[in-house]
XYZ file of C-alpha atoms in Angstrom:
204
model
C 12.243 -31.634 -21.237
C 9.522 -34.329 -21.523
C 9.168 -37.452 -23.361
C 9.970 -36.479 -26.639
C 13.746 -34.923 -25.802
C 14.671 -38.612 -24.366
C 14.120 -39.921 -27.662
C 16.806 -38.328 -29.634
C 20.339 -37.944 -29.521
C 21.536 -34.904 -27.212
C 20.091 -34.063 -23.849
C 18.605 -30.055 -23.605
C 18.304 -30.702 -19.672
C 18.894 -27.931 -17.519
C 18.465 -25.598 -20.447
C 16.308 -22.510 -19.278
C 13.222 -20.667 -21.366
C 14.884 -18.298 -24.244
C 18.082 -20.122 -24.073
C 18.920 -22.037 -27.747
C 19.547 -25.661 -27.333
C 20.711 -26.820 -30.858
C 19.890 -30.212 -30.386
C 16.032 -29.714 -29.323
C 14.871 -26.325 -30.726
C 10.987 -25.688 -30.512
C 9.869 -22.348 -32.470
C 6.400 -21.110 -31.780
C 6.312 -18.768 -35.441
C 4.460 -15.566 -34.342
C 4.651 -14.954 -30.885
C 6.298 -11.368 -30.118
C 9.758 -11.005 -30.094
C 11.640 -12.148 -26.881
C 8.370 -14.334 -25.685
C 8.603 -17.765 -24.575
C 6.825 -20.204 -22.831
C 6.640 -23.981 -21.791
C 3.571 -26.128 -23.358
C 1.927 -27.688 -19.976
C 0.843 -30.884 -22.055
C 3.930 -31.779 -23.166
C 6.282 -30.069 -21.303
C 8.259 -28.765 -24.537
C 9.616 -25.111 -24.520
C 8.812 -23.126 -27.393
C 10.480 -19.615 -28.268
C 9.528 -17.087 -30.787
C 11.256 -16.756 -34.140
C 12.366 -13.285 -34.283
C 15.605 -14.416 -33.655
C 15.935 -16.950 -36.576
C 14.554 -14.809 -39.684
C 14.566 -10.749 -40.068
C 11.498 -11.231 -42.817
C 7.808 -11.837 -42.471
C 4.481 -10.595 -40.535
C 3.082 -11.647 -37.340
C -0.403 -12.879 -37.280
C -3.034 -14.769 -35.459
C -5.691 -17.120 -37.045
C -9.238 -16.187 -36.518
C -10.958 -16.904 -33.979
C -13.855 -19.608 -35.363
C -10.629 -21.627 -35.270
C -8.896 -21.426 -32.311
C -8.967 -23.827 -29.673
C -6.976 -24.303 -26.421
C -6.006 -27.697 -28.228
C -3.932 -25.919 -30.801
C -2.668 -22.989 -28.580
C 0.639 -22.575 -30.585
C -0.948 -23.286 -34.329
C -2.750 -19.498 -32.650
C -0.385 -17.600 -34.582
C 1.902 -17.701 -37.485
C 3.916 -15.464 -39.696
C 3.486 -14.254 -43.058
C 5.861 -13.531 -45.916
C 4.034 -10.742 -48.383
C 7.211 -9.461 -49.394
C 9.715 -11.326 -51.522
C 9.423 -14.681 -53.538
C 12.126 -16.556 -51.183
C 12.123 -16.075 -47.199
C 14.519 -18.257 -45.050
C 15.364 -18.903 -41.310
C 19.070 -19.429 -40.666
C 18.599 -22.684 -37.576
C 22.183 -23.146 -35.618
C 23.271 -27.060 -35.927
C 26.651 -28.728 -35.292
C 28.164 -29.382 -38.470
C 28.278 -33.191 -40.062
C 24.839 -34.038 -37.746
C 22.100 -35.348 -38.304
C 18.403 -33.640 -37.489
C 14.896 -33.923 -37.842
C 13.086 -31.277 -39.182
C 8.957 -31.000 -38.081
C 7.469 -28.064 -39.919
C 3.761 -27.362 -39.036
C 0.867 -25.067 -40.714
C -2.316 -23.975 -40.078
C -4.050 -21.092 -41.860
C -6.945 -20.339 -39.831
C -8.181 -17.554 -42.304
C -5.750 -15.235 -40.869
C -5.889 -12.859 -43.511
C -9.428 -12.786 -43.886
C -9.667 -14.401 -47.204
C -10.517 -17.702 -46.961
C -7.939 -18.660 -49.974
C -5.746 -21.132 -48.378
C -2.343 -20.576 -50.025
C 0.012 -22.874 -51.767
C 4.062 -22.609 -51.755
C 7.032 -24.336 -51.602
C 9.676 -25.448 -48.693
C 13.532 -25.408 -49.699
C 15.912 -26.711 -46.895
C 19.731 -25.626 -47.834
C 18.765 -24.963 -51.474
C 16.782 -28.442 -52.238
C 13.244 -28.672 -52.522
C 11.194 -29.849 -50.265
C 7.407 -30.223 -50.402
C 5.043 -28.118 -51.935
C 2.333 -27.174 -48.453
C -1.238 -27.987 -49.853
C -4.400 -27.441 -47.932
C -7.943 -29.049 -47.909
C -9.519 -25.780 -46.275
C -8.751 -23.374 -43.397
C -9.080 -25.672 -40.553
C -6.433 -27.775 -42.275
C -3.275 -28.616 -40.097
C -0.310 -29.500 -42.068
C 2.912 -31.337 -40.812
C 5.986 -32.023 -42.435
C 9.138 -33.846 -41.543
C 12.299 -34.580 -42.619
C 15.707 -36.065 -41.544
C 18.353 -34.038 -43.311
C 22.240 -34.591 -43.170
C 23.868 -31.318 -42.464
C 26.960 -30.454 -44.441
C 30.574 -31.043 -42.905
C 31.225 -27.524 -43.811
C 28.275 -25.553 -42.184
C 26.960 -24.811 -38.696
C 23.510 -23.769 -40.090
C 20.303 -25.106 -41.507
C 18.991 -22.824 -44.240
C 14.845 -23.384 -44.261
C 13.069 -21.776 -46.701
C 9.776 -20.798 -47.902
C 8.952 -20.151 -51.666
C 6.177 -18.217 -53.343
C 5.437 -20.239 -55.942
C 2.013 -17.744 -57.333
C -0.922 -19.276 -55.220
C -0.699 -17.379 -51.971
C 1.472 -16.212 -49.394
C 3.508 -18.477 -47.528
C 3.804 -18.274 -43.993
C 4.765 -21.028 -41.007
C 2.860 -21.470 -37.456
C 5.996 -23.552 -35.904
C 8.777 -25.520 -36.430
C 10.991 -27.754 -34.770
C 14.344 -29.062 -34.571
C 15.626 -32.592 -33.251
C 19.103 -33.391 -33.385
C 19.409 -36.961 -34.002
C 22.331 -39.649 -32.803
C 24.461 -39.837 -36.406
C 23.675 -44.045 -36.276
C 20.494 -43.900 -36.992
C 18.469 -43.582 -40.640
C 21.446 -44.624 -43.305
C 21.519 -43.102 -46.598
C 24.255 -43.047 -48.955
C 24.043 -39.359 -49.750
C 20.423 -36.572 -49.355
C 17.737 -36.323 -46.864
C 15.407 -38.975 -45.719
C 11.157 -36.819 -46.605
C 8.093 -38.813 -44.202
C 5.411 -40.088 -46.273
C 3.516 -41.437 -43.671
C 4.412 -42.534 -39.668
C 1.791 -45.075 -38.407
C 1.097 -46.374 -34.857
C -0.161 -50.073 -35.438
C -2.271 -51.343 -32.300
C -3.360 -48.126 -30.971
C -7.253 -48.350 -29.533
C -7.622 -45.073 -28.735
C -8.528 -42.253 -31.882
C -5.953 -40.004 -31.239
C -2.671 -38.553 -32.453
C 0.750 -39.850 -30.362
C 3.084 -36.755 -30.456
């Protein structure tokens, strides 16, 4: 599973391509229905999202902005229709997860009017996505408490009258229930930073 699945709190190994691991779930947003694959630089298995939202319309950016760097920001999907689309993510009740939601709008729709809306997760708000341009690649995170009384993560995206919303990917990380505190709520990143590096890169 790589790297990044030894970090958190529940092991996916042995799991096999398509299967749903609720503790490490990697969504490429886009891809045809049944597709998945494993990312050869990190090792990460990503699956499509047909199986986690019945709304929205598969895309891929243009090409002036694709590179093999950014293979699964490629495609997305779109929600034209409706001013509140969700995906319904399986968790174990009373956990703990990280949630990494990731955009890129590439000029998919030919407009070159990068949108603006808003992310709910179970009925809060989130963020409000915000882009400098088209080439723009925007991650979120958050470490949300899930409810005692639910086995689901309800994430949302909100029209808010700038644009249609849409996703690229998103990803799930179940974390070990002793870490990050809080009294009560979710715990939003402002920033992460990776003091010492020499090298000008990003650290996944």
């Amino acid at each position: 599973m790589g790297k990044e699945a030894k970090q958190f709190g529940r092991s996916c190994e042995g799991a096999k391509l398509g299967e749903i691991c609720k503790s490490f779930i990697s969504i490429d947003c886009g891809i045809p229905e049944g597709s998945d694959y494993k990312n050869p630089e990190t090792t990460i298995s990503y699956t499509s999202d047909a199986g986690y939202t019945d709304a929205g319309t598969n895309y891929n950016i243009s090409s002036a902005y694709y590179t093999s760097d950014n293979s699964v920001l490629s495609d997305l999907r779109s929600f034209p229709q409706g001013i509140r689309n969700c995906y319904t993510l399986p968790q174990d009740k009373g956990n703990k997860c990280l949630i990494r939601a990731i955009f890129m709008y590439g000029n998919y729709d030919s407009k070159n009017q990068p949108p603006q809306f808003a992310l709910y997760v179970d009925g809060d708000k989130w963020h409000t996505v915000r882009f400098d341009d088209a080439s723009d690649v925007v991650r979120v995170e958050i470490i949300h408490n899930i409810p005692a009384m639910t086995a689901y993560i309800h994430f949302c995206l909100v029209d808010i009258g700038h644009g249609t919303p849409f996703i690229s990917a998103l990803e799930l990380r179940q974390l070990n229930n002793s870490m990050y505190h809080t009294q009560s709520g979710s715990l939003k990143r402002i920033t992460r930073r990776d003091f010492g590096l020499t090298a000008d890169e990003i650290v996944r």
